[in-house]
mmCIF file of C-alpha atoms in Angstrom:
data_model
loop_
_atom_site.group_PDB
_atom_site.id
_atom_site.type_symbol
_atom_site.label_atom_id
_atom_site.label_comp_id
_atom_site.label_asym_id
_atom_site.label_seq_id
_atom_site.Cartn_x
_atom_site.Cartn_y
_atom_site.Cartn_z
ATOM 1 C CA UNK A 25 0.000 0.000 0.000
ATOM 2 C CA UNK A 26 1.212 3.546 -0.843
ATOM 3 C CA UNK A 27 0.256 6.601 1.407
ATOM 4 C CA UNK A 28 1.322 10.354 1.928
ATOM 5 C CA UNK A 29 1.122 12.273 4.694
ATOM 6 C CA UNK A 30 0.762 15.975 5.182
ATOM 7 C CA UNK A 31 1.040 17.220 9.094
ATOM 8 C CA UNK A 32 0.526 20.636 8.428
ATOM 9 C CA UNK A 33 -3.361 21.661 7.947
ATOM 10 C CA UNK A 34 -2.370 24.875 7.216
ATOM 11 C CA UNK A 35 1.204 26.948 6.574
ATOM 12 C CA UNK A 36 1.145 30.991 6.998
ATOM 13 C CA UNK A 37 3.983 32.973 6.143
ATOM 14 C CA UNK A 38 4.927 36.512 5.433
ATOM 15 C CA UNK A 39 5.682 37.461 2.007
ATOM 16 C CA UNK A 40 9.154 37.293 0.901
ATOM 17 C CA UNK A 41 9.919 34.933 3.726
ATOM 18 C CA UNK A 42 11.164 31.519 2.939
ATOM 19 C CA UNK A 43 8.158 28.601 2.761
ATOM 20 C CA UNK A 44 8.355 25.112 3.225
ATOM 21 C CA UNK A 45 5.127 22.819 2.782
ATOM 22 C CA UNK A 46 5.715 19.509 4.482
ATOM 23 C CA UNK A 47 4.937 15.553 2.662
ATOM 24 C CA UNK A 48 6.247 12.402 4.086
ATOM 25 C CA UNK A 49 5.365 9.128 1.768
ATOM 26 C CA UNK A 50 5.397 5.093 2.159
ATOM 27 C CA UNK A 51 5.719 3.020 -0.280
ATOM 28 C CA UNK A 52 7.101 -0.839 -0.958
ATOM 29 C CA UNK A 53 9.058 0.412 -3.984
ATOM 30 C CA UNK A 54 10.698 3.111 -5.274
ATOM 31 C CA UNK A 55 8.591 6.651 -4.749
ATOM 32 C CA UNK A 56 7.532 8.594 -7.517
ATOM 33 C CA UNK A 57 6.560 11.897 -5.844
ATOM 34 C CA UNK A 58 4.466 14.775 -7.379
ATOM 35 C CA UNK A 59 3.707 17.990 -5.657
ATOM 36 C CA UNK A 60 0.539 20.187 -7.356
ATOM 37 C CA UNK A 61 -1.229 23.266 -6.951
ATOM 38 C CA UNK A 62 -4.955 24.010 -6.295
ATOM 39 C CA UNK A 63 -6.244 27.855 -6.896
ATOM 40 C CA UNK A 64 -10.083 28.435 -5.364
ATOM 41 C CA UNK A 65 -12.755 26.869 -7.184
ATOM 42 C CA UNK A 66 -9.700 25.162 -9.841
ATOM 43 C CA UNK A 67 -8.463 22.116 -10.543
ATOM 44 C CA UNK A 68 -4.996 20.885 -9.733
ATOM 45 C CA UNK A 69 -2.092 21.910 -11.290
ATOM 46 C CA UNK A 70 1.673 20.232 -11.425
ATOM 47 C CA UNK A 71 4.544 21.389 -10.008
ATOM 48 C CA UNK A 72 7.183 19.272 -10.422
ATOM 49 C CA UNK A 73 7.829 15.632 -9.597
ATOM 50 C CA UNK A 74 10.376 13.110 -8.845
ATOM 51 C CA UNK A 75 11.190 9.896 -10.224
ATOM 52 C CA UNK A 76 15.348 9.244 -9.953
ATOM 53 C CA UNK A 77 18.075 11.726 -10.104
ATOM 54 C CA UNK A 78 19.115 14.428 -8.076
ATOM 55 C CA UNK A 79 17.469 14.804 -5.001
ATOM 56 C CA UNK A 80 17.001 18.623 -5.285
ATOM 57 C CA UNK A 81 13.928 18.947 -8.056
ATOM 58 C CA UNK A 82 12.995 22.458 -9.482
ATOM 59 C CA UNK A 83 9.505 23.032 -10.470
ATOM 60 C CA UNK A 84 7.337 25.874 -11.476
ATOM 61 C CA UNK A 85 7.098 29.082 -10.088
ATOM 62 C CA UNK A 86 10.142 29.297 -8.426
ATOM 63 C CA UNK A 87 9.063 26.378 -6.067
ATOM 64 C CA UNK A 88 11.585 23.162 -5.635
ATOM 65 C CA UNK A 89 11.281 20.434 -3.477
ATOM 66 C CA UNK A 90 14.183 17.980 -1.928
ATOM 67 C CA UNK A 91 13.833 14.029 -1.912
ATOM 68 C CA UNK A 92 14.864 12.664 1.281
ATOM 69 C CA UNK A 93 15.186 8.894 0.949
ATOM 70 C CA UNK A 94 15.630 8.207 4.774
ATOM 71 C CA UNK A 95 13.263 10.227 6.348
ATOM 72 C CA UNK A 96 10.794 9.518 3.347
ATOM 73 C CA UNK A 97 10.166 12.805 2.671
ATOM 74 C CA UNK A 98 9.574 15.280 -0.116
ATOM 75 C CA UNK A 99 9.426 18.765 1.392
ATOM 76 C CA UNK A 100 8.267 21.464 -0.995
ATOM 77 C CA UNK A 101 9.958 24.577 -0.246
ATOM 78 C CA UNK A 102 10.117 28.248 -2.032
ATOM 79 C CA UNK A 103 12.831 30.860 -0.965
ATOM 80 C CA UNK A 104 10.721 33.644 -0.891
ATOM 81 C CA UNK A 105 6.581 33.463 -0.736
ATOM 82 C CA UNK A 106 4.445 35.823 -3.055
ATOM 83 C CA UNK A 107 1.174 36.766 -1.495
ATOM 84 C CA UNK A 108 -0.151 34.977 -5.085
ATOM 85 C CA UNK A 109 1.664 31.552 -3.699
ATOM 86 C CA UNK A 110 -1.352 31.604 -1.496
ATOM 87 C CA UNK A 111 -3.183 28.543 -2.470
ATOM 88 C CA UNK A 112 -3.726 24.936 -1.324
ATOM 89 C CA UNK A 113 -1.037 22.092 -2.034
ATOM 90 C CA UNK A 114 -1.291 18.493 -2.741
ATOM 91 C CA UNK A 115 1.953 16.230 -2.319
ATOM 92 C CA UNK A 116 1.102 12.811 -4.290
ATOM 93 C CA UNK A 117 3.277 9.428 -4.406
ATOM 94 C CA UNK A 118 2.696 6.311 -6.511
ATOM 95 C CA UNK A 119 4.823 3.193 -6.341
ATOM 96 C CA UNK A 120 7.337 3.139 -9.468
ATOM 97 C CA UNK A 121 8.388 -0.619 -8.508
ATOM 98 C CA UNK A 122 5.348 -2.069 -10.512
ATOM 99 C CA UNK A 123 2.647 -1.487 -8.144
ATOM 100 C CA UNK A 124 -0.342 0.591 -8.492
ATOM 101 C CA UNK A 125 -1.181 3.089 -11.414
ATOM 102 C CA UNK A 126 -2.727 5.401 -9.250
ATOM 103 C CA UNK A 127 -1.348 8.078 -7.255
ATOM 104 C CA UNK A 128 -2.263 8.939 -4.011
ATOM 105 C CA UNK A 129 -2.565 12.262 -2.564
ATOM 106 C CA UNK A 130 -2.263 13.788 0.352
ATOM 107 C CA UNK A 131 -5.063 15.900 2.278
ATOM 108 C CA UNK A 132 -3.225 19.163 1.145
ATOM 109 C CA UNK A 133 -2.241 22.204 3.148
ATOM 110 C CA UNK A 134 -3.113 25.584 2.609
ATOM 111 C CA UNK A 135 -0.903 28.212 2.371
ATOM 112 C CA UNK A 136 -1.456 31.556 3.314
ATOM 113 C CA UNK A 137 1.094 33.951 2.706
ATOM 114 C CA UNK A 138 0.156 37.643 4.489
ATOM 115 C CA UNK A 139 1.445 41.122 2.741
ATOM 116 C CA UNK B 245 -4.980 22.649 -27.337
ATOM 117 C CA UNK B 246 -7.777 22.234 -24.768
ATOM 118 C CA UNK B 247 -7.181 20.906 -21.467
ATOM 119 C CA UNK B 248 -9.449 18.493 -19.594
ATOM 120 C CA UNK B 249 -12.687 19.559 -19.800
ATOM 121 C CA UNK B 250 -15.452 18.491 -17.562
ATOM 122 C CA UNK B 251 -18.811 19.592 -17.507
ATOM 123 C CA UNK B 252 -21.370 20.778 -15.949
ATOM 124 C CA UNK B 253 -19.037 22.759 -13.434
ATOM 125 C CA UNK B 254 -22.361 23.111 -10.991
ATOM 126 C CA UNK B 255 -25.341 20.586 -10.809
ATOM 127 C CA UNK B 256 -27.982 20.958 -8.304
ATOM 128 C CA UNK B 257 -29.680 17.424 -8.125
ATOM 129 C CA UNK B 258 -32.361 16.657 -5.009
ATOM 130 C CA UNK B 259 -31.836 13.460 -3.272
ATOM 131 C CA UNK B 260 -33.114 10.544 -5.483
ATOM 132 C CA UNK B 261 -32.270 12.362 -8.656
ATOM 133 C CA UNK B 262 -29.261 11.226 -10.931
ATOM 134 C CA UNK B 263 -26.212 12.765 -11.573
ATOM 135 C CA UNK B 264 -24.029 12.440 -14.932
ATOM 136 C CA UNK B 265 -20.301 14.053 -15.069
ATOM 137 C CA UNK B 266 -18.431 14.359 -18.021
ATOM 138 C CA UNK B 267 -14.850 14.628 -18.951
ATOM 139 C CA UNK B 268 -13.224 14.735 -22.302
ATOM 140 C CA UNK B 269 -9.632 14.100 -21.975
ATOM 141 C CA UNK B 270 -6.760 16.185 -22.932
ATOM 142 C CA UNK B 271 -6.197 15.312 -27.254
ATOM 143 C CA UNK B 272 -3.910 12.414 -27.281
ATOM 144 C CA UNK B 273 -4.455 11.131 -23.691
ATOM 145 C CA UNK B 274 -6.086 7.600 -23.354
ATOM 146 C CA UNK B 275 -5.909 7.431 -19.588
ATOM 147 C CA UNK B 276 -8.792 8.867 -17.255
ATOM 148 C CA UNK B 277 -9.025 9.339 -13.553
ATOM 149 C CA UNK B 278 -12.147 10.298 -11.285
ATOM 150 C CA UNK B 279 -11.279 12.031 -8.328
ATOM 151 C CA UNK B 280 -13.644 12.914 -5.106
ATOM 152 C CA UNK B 281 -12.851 15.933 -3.191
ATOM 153 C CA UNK B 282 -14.538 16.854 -0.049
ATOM 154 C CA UNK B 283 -13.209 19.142 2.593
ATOM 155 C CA UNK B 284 -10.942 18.168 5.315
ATOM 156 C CA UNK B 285 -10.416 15.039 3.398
ATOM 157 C CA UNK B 286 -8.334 15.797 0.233
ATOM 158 C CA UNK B 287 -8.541 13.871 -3.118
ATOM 159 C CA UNK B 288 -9.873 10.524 -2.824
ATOM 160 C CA UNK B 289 -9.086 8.206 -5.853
ATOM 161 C CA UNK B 290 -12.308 6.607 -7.124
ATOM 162 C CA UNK B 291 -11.944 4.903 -10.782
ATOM 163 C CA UNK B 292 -8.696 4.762 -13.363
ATOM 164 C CA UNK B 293 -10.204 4.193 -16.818
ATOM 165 C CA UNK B 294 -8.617 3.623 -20.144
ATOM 166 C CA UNK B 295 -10.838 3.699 -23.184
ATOM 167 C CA UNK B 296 -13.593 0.453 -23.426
ATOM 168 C CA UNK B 297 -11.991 -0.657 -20.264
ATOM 169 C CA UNK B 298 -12.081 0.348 -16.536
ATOM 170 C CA UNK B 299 -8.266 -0.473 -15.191
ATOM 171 C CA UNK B 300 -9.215 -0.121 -11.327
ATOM 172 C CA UNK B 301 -12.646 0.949 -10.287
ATOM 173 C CA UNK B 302 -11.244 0.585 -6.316
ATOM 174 C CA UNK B 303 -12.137 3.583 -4.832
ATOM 175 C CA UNK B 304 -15.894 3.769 -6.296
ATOM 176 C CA UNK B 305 -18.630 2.753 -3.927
ATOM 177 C CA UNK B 306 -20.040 -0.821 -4.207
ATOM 178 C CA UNK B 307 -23.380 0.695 -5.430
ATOM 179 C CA UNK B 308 -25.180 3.476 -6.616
ATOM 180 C CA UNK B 309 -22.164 4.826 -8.832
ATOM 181 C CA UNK B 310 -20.554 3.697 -12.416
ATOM 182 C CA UNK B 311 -18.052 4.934 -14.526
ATOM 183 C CA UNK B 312 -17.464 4.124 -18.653
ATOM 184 C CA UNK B 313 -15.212 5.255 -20.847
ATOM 185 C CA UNK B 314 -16.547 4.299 -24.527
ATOM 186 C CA UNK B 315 -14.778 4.047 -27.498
ATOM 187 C CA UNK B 316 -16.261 7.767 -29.235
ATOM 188 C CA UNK B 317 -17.067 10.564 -26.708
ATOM 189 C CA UNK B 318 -16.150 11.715 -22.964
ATOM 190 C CA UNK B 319 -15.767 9.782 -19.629
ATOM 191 C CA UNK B 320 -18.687 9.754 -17.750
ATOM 192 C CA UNK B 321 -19.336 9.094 -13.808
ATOM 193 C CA UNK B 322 -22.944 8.372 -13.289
ATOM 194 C CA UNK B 323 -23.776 8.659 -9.472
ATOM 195 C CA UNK B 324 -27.718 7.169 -9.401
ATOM 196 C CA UNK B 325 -30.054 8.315 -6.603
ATOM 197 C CA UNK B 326 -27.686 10.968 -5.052
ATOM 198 C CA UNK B 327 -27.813 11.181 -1.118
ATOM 199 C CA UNK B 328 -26.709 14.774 0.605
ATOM 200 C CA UNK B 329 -23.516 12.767 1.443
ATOM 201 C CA UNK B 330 -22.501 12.597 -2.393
ATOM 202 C CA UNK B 331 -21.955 16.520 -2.277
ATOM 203 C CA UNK B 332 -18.519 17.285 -3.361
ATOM 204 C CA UNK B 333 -16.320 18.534 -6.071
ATOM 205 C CA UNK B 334 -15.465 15.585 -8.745
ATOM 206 C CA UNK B 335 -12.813 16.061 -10.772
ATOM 207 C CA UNK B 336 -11.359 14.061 -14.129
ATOM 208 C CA UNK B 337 -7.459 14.024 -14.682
ATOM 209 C CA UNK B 338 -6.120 12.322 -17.437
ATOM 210 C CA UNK B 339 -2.254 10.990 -18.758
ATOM 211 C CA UNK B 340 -1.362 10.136 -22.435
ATOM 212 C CA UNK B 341 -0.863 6.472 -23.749
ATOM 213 C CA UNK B 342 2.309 4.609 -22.662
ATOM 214 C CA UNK B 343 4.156 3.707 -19.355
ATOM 215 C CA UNK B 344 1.845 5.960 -17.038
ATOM 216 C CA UNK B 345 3.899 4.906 -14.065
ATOM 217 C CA UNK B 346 5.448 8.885 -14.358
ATOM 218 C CA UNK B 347 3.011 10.269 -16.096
ATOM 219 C CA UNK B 348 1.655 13.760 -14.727
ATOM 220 C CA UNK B 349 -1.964 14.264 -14.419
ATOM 221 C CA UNK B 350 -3.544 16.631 -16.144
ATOM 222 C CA UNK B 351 -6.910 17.785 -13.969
ATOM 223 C CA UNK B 352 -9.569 19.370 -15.170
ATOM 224 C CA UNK B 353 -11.430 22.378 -13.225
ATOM 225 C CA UNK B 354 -13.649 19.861 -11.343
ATOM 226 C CA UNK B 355 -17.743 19.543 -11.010
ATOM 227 C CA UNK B 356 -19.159 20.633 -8.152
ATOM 228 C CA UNK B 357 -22.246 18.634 -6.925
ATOM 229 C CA UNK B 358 -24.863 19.690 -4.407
ATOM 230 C CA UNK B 359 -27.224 17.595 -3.466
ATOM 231 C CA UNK B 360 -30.027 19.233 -1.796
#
C-alpha cells in the first residue's frame, strides 16, 4: 500500500519569507513523488515531480522540493513566498516498482502567505 | 490545445435524482481518472479508466455509482439516486498512452455537486 502524509493543515507565512510545505510518503518500492497546486474553485495543477536523479527537483514558479530517501520525505519549499503563492497544495506518491497506477494524494495544506 | 474539460461545473440534483459528469480528456491522452474531493479530506481516488476498459474501479462505492469510458465521446461518472452525502467537487485528470507509471496528471477544473 502507498500513502502520503501531510502534518501541516495549514502553513502561513509573510511574504518574501522563505516557505516550506511539508509531505512524508510510504511506499514498498521506489517513490515517484508529485507535488501540485490548487487555486479556489480550480483544478490541480503540477509542479514538479520526482522519479530518480538528483534529489534537489525544481519546479514551477520558483518552487523546488528535496527528496529525502531516509526520512521519506519530499518537502516542498520556495525561498521567498508571493502573497499569489497563497493557495492549497497536494503532495502525491505512486509506487514506481510495478505497483499501483494510481497516485495517491495527500489531504493538502493551505498556504497563506500575508502582505 | 484544450485541457481536460469536464462539464457541468455546478449541478444541483435533489436526493433521489441522478447525476451524470463528463470529462473529455486532454487530445492524445487515453488514460482517465475520477477524483472525489470533499473538505478536510483531500482527493480521494475513485476509478482509473482507459478507453472500453475500466483499469481499477477501487475507490468507487459498491453501489449506486458507475463509470465508462466508450470508445467515441467523454468519460462519464454516473452517481444514481444521489444522497446529501454525495456533495462534493469531482474532478477528471487524465495521462497520455504509454508507461503511465510517471506520467503527470492533467486535472480538469472539477464539477461541483450539491445535493439538496
Amino acid at each position: 500500500a502507498q500513502s502520503v502524509a501531510q502534518p501541516e493543515d495549514q502553513v502561513n507565512v509573510a511574504e518574501g519569507n522563505p516557505l516550506t510545505v511539508k509531505c512524508t510518503y510510504s511506499v514498498s518500492g521506489n517513490p515517484y513523488l508529485f507535488w501540485y497546486v490548487q487555486y479556489p474553485n480550480r483544478g490541480l495543477q503540477f509542479l514538479l515531480k520526482y522519479i530518480t536523479g538528483d534529489n534537489l527537483v525544481k519546479g514551477s514558479y520558483g518552487f523546488e522540493a528535496e527528496f529525502n530517501k531516509s526520512q521519506t520525505s519530499f518537502h516542498l519549499k520556495k525561498p521567498s513566498a508571493l502573497v499569489s503563492d497563497s493557495a492549497l497544495y497536494f503532495c502525491a506518491v505512486r509506487d514506481g516498482g510495478g505497483g499501483s497506477y494510481i497516485p495517491t494524494f495527500g489531504r493538502g495544506t493551505s498556504l497563506i502567505v500575508h502582505p | 490545445n484544450a485541457g481536460v474539460m469536464q462539464n457541468p461545473r455546478h449541478l444541483v440534483r435533489r436526493r433521489g435524482q441522478e447525476a451524470r459528469l463528463r470529462c473529455s480528456p486532454m487530445k492524445g491522452h487515453s488514460h482517465v481518472y475520477w477524483y472525489r474531493q470533499l473538505p478536510e479530506e483531500g482527493l480521494k481516488f475513485m476509478v482509473y479508466l482507459q478507453k472500453e476498459n475500466i483499469i481499477d474501479e477501487s475507490g468507487m462505492p459498491k453501489e449506486r455509482f458507475s463509470a465508462e469510458f466508450p470508445k467515441e465521446g467523454p468519460s462519464i461518472l454516473r452517481i444514481q439516486q444521489v444522497v446529501r452525502g454525495d456533495s462534493a467537487a469531482y474532478f477528471c485528470a487524465s495521462s497520455p498512452l504509454g508507461t503511465p507509471t510517471a506520467n503527470v496528471l492533467t486535472f480538469g477544473a472539477g464539477s461541483r455537486l450539491t445535493v439538496l
